XYZ file of C-alpha atoms in Angstrom:
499
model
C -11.692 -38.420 -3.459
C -9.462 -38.635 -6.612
C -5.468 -37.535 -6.217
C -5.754 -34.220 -6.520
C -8.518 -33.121 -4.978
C -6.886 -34.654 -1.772
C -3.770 -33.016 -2.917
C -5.591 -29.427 -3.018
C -7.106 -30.121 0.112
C -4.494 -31.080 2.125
C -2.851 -27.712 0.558
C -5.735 -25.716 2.102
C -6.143 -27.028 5.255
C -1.916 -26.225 5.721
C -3.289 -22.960 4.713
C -5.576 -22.366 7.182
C -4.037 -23.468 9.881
C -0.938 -21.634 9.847
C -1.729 -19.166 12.724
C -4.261 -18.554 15.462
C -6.892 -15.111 15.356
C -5.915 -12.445 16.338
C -8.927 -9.641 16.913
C -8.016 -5.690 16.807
C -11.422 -5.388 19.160
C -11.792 -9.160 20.402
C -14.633 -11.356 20.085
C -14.257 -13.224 16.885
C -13.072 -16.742 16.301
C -11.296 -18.716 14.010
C -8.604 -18.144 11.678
C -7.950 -14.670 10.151
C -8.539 -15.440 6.385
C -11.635 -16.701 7.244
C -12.389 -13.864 9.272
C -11.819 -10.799 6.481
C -15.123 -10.124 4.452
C -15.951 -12.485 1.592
C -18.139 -10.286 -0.670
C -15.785 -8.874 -3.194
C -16.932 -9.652 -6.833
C -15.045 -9.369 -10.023
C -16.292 -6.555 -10.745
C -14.993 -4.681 -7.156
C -11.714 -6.173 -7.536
C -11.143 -5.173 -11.324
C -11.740 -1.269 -9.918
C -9.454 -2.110 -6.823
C -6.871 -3.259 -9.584
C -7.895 -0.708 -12.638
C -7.692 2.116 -10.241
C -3.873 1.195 -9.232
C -3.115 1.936 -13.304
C -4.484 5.151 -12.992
C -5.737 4.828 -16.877
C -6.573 8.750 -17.068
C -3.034 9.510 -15.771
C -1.481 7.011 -18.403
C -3.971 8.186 -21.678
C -2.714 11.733 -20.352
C 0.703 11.514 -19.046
C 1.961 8.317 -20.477
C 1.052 8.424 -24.137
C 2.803 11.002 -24.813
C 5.986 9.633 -23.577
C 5.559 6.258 -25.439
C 5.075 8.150 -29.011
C 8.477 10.452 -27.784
C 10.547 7.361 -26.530
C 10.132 5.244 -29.284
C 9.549 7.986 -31.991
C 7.294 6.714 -34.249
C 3.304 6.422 -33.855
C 3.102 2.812 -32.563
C 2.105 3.743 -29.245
C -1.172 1.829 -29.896
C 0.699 -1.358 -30.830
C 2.934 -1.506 -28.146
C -0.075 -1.395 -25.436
C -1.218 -4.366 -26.878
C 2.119 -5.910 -27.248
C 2.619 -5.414 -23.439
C -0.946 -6.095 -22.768
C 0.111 -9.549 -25.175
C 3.082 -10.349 -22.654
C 1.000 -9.481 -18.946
C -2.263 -12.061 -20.769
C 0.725 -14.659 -21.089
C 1.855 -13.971 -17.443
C -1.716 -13.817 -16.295
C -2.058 -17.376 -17.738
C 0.002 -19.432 -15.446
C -1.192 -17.094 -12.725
C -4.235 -17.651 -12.433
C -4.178 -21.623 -13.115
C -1.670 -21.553 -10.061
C -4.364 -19.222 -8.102
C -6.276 -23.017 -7.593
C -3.440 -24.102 -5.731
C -2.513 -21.529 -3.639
C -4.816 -20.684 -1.167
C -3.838 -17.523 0.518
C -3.352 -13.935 -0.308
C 0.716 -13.468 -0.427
C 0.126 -12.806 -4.395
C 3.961 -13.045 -5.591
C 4.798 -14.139 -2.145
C 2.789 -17.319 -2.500
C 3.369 -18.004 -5.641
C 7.175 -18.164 -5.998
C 7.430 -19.699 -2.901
C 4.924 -22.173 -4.043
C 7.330 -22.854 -6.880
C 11.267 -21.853 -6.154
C 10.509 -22.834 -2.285
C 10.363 -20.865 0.843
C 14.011 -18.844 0.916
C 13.426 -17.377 -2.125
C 9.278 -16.821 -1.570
C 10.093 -14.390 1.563
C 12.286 -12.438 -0.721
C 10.598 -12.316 -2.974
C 8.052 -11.254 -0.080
C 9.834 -8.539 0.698
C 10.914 -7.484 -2.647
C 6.853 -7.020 -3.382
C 6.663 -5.011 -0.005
C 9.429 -2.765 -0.600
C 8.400 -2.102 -4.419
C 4.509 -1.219 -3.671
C 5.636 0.568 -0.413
C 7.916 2.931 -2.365
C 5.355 3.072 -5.417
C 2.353 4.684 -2.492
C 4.742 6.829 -1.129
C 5.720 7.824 -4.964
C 1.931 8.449 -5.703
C 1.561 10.641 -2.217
C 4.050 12.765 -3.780
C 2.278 12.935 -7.373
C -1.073 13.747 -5.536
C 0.313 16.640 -3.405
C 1.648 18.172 -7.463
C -1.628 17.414 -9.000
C -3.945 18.793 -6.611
C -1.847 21.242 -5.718
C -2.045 22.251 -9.595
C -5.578 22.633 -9.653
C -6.259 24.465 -6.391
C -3.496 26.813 -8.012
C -5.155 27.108 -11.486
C -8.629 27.487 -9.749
C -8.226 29.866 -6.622
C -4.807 31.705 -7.573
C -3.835 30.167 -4.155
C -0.379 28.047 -3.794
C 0.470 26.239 -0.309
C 2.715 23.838 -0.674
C 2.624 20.546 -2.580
C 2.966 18.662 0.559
C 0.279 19.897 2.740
C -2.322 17.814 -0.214
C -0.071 15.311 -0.315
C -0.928 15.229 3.718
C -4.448 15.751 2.986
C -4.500 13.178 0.730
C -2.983 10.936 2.965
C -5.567 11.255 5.948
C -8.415 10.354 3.657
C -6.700 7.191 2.291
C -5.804 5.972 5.902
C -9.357 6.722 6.754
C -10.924 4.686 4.113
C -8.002 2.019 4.329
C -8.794 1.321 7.788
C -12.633 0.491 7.477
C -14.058 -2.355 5.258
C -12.424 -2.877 2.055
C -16.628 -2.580 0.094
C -15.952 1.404 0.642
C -12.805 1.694 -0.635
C -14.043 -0.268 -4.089
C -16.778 1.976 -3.952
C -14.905 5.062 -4.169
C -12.416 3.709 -6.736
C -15.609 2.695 -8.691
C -16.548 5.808 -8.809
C -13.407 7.258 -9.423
C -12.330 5.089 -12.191
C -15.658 5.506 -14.105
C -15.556 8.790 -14.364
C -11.787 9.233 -15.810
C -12.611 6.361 -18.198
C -15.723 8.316 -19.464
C -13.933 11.173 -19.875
C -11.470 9.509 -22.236
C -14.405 7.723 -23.882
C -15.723 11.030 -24.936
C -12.829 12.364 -25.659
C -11.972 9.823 -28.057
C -15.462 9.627 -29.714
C -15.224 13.166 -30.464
C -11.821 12.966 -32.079
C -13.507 9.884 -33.963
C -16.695 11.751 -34.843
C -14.686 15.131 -36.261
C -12.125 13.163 -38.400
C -9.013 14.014 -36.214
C -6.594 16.327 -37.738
C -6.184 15.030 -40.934
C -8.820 12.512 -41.583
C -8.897 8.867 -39.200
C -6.317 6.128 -40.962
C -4.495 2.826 -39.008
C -0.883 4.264 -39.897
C 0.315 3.260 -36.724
C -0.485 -0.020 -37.005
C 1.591 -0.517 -40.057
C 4.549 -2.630 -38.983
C 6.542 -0.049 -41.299
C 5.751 2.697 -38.419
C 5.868 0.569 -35.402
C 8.721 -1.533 -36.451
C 10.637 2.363 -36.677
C 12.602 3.913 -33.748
C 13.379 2.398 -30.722
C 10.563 0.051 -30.070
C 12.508 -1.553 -27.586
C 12.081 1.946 -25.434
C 8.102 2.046 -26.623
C 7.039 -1.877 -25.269
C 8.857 -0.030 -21.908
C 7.119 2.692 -21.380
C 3.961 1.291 -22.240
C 3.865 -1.757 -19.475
C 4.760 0.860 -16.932
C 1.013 1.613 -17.351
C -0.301 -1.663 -16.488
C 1.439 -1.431 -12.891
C -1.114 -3.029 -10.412
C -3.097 -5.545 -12.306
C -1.249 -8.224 -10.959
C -2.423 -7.664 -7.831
C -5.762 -9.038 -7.683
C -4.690 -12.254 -5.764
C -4.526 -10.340 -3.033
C -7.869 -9.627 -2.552
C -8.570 -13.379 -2.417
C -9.641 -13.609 0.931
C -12.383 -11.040 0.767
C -13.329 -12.061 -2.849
C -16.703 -14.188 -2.865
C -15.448 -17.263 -4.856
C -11.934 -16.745 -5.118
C -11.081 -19.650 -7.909
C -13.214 -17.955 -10.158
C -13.296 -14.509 -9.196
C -9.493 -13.738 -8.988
C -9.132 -15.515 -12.631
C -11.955 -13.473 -14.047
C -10.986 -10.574 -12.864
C -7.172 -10.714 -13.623
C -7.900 -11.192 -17.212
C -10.821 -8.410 -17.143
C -8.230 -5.939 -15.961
C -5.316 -6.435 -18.619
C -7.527 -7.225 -21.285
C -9.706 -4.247 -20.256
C -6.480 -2.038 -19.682
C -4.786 -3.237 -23.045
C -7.622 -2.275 -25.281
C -8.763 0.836 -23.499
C -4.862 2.276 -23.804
C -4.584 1.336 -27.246
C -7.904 3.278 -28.554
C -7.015 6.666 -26.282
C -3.214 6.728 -28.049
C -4.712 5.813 -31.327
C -7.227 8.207 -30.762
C -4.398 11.254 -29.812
C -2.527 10.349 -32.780
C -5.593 10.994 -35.006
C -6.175 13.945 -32.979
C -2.880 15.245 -33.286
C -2.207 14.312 -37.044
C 0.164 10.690 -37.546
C 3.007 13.881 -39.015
C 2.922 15.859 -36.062
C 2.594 13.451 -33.241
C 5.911 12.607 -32.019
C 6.748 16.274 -32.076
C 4.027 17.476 -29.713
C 4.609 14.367 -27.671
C 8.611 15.377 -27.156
C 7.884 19.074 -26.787
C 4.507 19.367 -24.911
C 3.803 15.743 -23.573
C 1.691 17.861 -20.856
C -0.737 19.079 -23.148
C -0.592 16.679 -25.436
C -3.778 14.570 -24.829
C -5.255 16.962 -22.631
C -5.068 19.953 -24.839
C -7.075 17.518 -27.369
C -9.966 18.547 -24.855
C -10.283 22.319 -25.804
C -9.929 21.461 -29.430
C -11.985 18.658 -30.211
C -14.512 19.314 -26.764
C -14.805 22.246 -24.997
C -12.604 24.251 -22.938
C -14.748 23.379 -19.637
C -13.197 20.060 -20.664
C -9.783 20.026 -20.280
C -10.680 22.040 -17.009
C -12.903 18.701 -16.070
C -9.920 16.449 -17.307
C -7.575 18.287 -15.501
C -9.337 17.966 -12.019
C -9.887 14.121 -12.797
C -6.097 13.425 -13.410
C -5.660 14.577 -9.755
C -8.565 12.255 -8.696
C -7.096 9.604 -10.578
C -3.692 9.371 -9.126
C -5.486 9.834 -5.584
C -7.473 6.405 -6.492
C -4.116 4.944 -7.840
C -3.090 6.126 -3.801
C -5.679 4.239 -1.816
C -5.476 0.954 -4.607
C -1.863 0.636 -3.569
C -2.383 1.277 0.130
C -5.090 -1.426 0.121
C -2.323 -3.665 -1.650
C 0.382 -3.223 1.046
C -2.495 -3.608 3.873
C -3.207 -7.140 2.843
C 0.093 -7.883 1.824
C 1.500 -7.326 5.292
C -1.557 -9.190 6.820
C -0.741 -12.455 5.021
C 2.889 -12.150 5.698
C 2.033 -11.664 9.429
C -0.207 -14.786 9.193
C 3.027 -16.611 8.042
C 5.132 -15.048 11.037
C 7.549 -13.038 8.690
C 5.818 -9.977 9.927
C 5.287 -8.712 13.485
C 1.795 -10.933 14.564
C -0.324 -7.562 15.033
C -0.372 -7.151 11.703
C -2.616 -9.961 10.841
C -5.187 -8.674 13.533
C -9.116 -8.450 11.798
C -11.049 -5.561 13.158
C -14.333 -6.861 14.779
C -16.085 -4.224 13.413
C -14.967 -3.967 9.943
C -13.935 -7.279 9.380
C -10.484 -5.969 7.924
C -7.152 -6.031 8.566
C -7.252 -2.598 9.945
C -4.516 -3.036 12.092
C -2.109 -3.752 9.227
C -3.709 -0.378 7.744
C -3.248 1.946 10.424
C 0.747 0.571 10.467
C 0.988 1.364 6.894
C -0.258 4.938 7.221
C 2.224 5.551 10.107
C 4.806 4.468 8.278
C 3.848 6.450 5.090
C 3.300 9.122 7.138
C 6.757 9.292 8.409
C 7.981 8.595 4.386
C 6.160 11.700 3.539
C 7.843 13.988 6.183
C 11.115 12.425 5.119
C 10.888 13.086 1.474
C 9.122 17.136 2.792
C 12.607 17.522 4.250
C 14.584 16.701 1.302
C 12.862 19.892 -0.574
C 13.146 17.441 -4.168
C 10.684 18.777 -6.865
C 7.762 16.293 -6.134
C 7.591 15.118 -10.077
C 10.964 15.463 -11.436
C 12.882 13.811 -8.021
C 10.695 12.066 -5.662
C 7.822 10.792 -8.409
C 9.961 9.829 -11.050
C 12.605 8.474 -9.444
C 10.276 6.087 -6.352
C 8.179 5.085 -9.316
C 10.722 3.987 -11.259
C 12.454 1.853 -8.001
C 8.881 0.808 -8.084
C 8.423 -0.713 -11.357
C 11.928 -2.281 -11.660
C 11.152 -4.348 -8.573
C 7.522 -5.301 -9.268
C 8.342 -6.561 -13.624
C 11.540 -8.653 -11.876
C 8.765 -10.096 -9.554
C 6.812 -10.706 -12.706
C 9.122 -12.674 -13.983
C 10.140 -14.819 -11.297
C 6.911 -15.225 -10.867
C 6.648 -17.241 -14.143
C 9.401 -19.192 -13.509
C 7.760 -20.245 -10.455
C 4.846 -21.124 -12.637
C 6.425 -23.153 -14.955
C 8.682 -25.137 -11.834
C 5.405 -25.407 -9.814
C 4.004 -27.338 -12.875
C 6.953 -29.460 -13.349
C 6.913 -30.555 -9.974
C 3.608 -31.198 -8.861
C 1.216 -33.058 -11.766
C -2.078 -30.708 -11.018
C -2.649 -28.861 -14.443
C -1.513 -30.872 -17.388
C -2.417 -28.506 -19.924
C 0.096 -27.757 -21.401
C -0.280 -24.317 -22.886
C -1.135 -23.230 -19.156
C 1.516 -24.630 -17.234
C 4.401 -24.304 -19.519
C 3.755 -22.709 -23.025
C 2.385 -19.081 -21.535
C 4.375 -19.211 -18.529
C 7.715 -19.764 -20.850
C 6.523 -16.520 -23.407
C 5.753 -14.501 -20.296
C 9.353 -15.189 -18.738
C 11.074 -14.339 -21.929
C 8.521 -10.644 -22.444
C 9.233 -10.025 -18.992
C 12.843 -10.913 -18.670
C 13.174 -8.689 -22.020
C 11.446 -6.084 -20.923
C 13.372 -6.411 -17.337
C 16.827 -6.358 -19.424
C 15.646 -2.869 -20.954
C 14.358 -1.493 -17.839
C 17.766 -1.959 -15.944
C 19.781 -0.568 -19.354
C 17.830 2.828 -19.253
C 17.136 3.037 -15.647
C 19.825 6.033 -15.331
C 17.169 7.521 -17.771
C 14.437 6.986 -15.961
C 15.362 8.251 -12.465
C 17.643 10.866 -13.424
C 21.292 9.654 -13.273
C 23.412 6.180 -13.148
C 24.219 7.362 -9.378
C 20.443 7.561 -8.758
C 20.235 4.434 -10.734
C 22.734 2.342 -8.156
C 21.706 3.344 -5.204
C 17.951 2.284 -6.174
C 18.938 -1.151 -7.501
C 20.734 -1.241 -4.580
C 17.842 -0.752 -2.233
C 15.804 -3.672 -4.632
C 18.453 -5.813 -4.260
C 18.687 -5.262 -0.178
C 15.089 -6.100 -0.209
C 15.165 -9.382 -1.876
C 18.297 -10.308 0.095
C 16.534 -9.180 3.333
C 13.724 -11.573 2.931
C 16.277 -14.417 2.461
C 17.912 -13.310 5.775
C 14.510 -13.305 7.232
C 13.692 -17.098 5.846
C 17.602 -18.115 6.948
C 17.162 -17.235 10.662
C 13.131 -18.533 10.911
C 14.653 -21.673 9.633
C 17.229 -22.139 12.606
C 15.222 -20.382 15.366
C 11.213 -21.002 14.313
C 11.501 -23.976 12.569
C 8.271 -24.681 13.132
C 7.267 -21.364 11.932
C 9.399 -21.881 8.729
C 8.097 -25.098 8.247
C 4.459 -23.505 8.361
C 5.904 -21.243 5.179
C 5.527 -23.753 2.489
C 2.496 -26.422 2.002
C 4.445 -27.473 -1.208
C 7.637 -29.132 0.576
């Protein structure tokens, strides 16, 4: 055996041994990893991920803002600029996803390459951040549905009771085996990307609204405004791609499967944003874009429906934005799930949470946790009696997003120390070139985050108190490392097989 295969497999075998099985109904053996079903193919996982970036909710919602924040018509440009900087990051992660055999995602991997204190908070950072992004989408689907039961009926309960509603079906389908829940976001996600397809054909087919030209590709147009504010907005629509390493224990092959699918799901997201705000730009006329955008963002891309479709189709569009967000829902409560299952496999959390249900071979314990604990999130932010957009949406998301690009980055600059340290990969454009142009997108992209964050959640008070939380989060998870280093020592030592 040469170096580093016995390298790799020592790696995996301190992998698998880290804990003993727990079993939610009792009767299975071994170690819980191994113990989770194994039969999710790219294809599954790319939905799982797709379906967390809600693409009908950012061609519709999204857009608009890019081509009103940065004022110009480059929205198509700067989805593949940010789709550009997430390939980079997806570079060095997935030729670290060889090395690091469990599914801790960000967890693993900065631990992997910054060491254990700063891998549990970064643990808990990644916890925090998807946590408060599912209850921010709870909120989003009580609005949306609640819109369309409105439109539809004339009747208006609250937004919270779908919000509820919405919640019950997620824990349902969160608790059984994870093939349903890519089912239903299969389903989901193919029909709000077909809808967009046809959309954008149509706009294609009748010329737009003043003939089809690549104005905003012209670095003259792109280059305009504040561009710096457009490459923002736009990677806020790529939120949950990264996340496909955690489906690695239920993935088939996970060396090739996570890979494959990471790069089918930015790529695949990149492109497919670009076309649908190229698309509404034709549609709307290159002259008049960034005026409807700032005054009707709403209606923007959606009103393209009536005009350039049918008026049954913005009705169709309208009831798939709500099913889109409520895939985006169950995406990111599948996330957390496994999340807290591998971090209870590493004793950071409580042991029950890395229980495997007999009968669906998931960690269904970890799921029915998670919907308690949203649960009681949801009834907290009811109380409050916030606008469900404006307040609790905007401003959870935006916590949200802050958290999970500055795990991005550190991310990559555990990548590029991982590589430094330990001689595995010596290509060079892998383990250092991509990894060093990701950092620098990210931690650019990070810098203008945090100087228009009062912006995005609605004050610099707003804006303190969440990068306050963020910050708690991360120093948390070093408290948690700091006191399993002098009282489970052992347990700490089980953290890292890199050290």
């Amino acid at each position: 055996m040469n170096e580093e295969n016995a390298q790799v497999d020592e790696l995996g075998a301190a992998d698998s041994g880290a804990v003993p099985f727990l079993a939610v109904d009792g009767g299975l053996h071994g170690t819980p990893h191994t113990l989770l079903h194994r039969r999710l193919g790219v294809g599954s996982i790319v939905f799982m991920v797709v379906a967390a970036a809600a693409p009908l909710t950012v061609a519709a919602a999204i857009t608009p803002v890019v081509f009103a924040a940065s004022g110009n018509v480059g929205a198509p440009v700067y989805f593949l600029i940010a789709a550009g900087i997430l390939t980079l990051f997806a570079v060095g992660f997935t030729s670290m996803s060889k090395y690091v055999k469990n599914a801790g995602a960000f967890y693993s991997y900065v631990k992997a390459g910054l060491g254990r204190i700063a891998g549990v908070g970064a643990a808990i950072l990644a916890l925090v951040s998807y946590f408060i992004m599912l209850v921010a989408v709870y909120a989003l689907v009580g609005m949306l549905v609640g819109n369309v039961v409105a439109t539809y009926t004339g009747a208006a309960p609250p937004w919270w009771l779908w919000s509820i509603f919405g919640w019950l079906i997620v824990g349902f389908l969160g608790y059984r085996d994870i093939e349903l829940s890519a089912k239903v976001l299969a389903i989901a996600l193919i029909l709000e990307a077909l809808v967009v397809i046809v959309l954008d054909v149509a706009i294609i087919v009748q010329g737009g609204e003043a003939g089809l030209n690549l104005s905003p590709f012209a670095p003259s147009e792109f280059l305009s405004g504040a561009v710096g504010l457009g490459v923002m907005f736009a990677l806020l629509g790529f939120i949950g791609f990264e996340a496909t390493a955690v489906f690695r224990n239920e993935a088939r092959d996970p060396d090739r499967t996570i890979p494959k699918a990471t790069y089918i799901a930015v790529i695949g997201i990149g492109l497919f944003y670009a076309f649908a705000a190229w698309a509404a730009a034709m549609g709307t006329g290159v002259d008049n874009a960034v005026e409807v955008a700032s005054t009707d963002p709403d209606n923007m891309v959606l009103g393209l429906a009536k005009t350039f479709v049918a008026p049954v189709f913005f009705d169709i569009m309208q009831i798939l934005v709500a099913t889109s967000i409520f895939a985006c829902a169950l995406s990111f409560h599948n996330v957390v799930t496994r999340y807290q299952f591998t971090l209870a496999n590493f004793r950071v959390l409580p042991r029950m949470l890395g229980a495997v249900s007999e009968k669906h071979r998931a960690p269904s314990t970890s799921s029915i946790v998670l919907s308690l604990l949203t649960g009681v999130s949801i009834a907290i932010v009811i109380t409050t009696g916030l606008d469900p957009y404006t307040a609790i949406y905007t401003w959870l998301s935006g916590a949200a997003t802050l958290g999970i690009i500055a795990l991005m980055a550190l991310t990559s600059l555990a990548v590029i120390v991982f590589f430094r340290r330990h001689s595995f990969d010596k290509r060079l454009w892998h383990t250092m070139i991509a990894p060093v142009g990701a950092l620098l997108g990210l931690g650019t992209v990070l810098v203008l985050v945090l100087s228009n964050f009062p912006l995005l959640v609605g004050g610099v008070v707003e804006s303190a108190v969440i990068v306050s939380v963020l910050v708690a989060a991360f120093v948390g998870g070093v408290f948690i490392a700091l006191h399993m280093r002098a009282r489970r020592p052992d347990d700490y030592l089980a953290l890292s097989e890199f050290e």
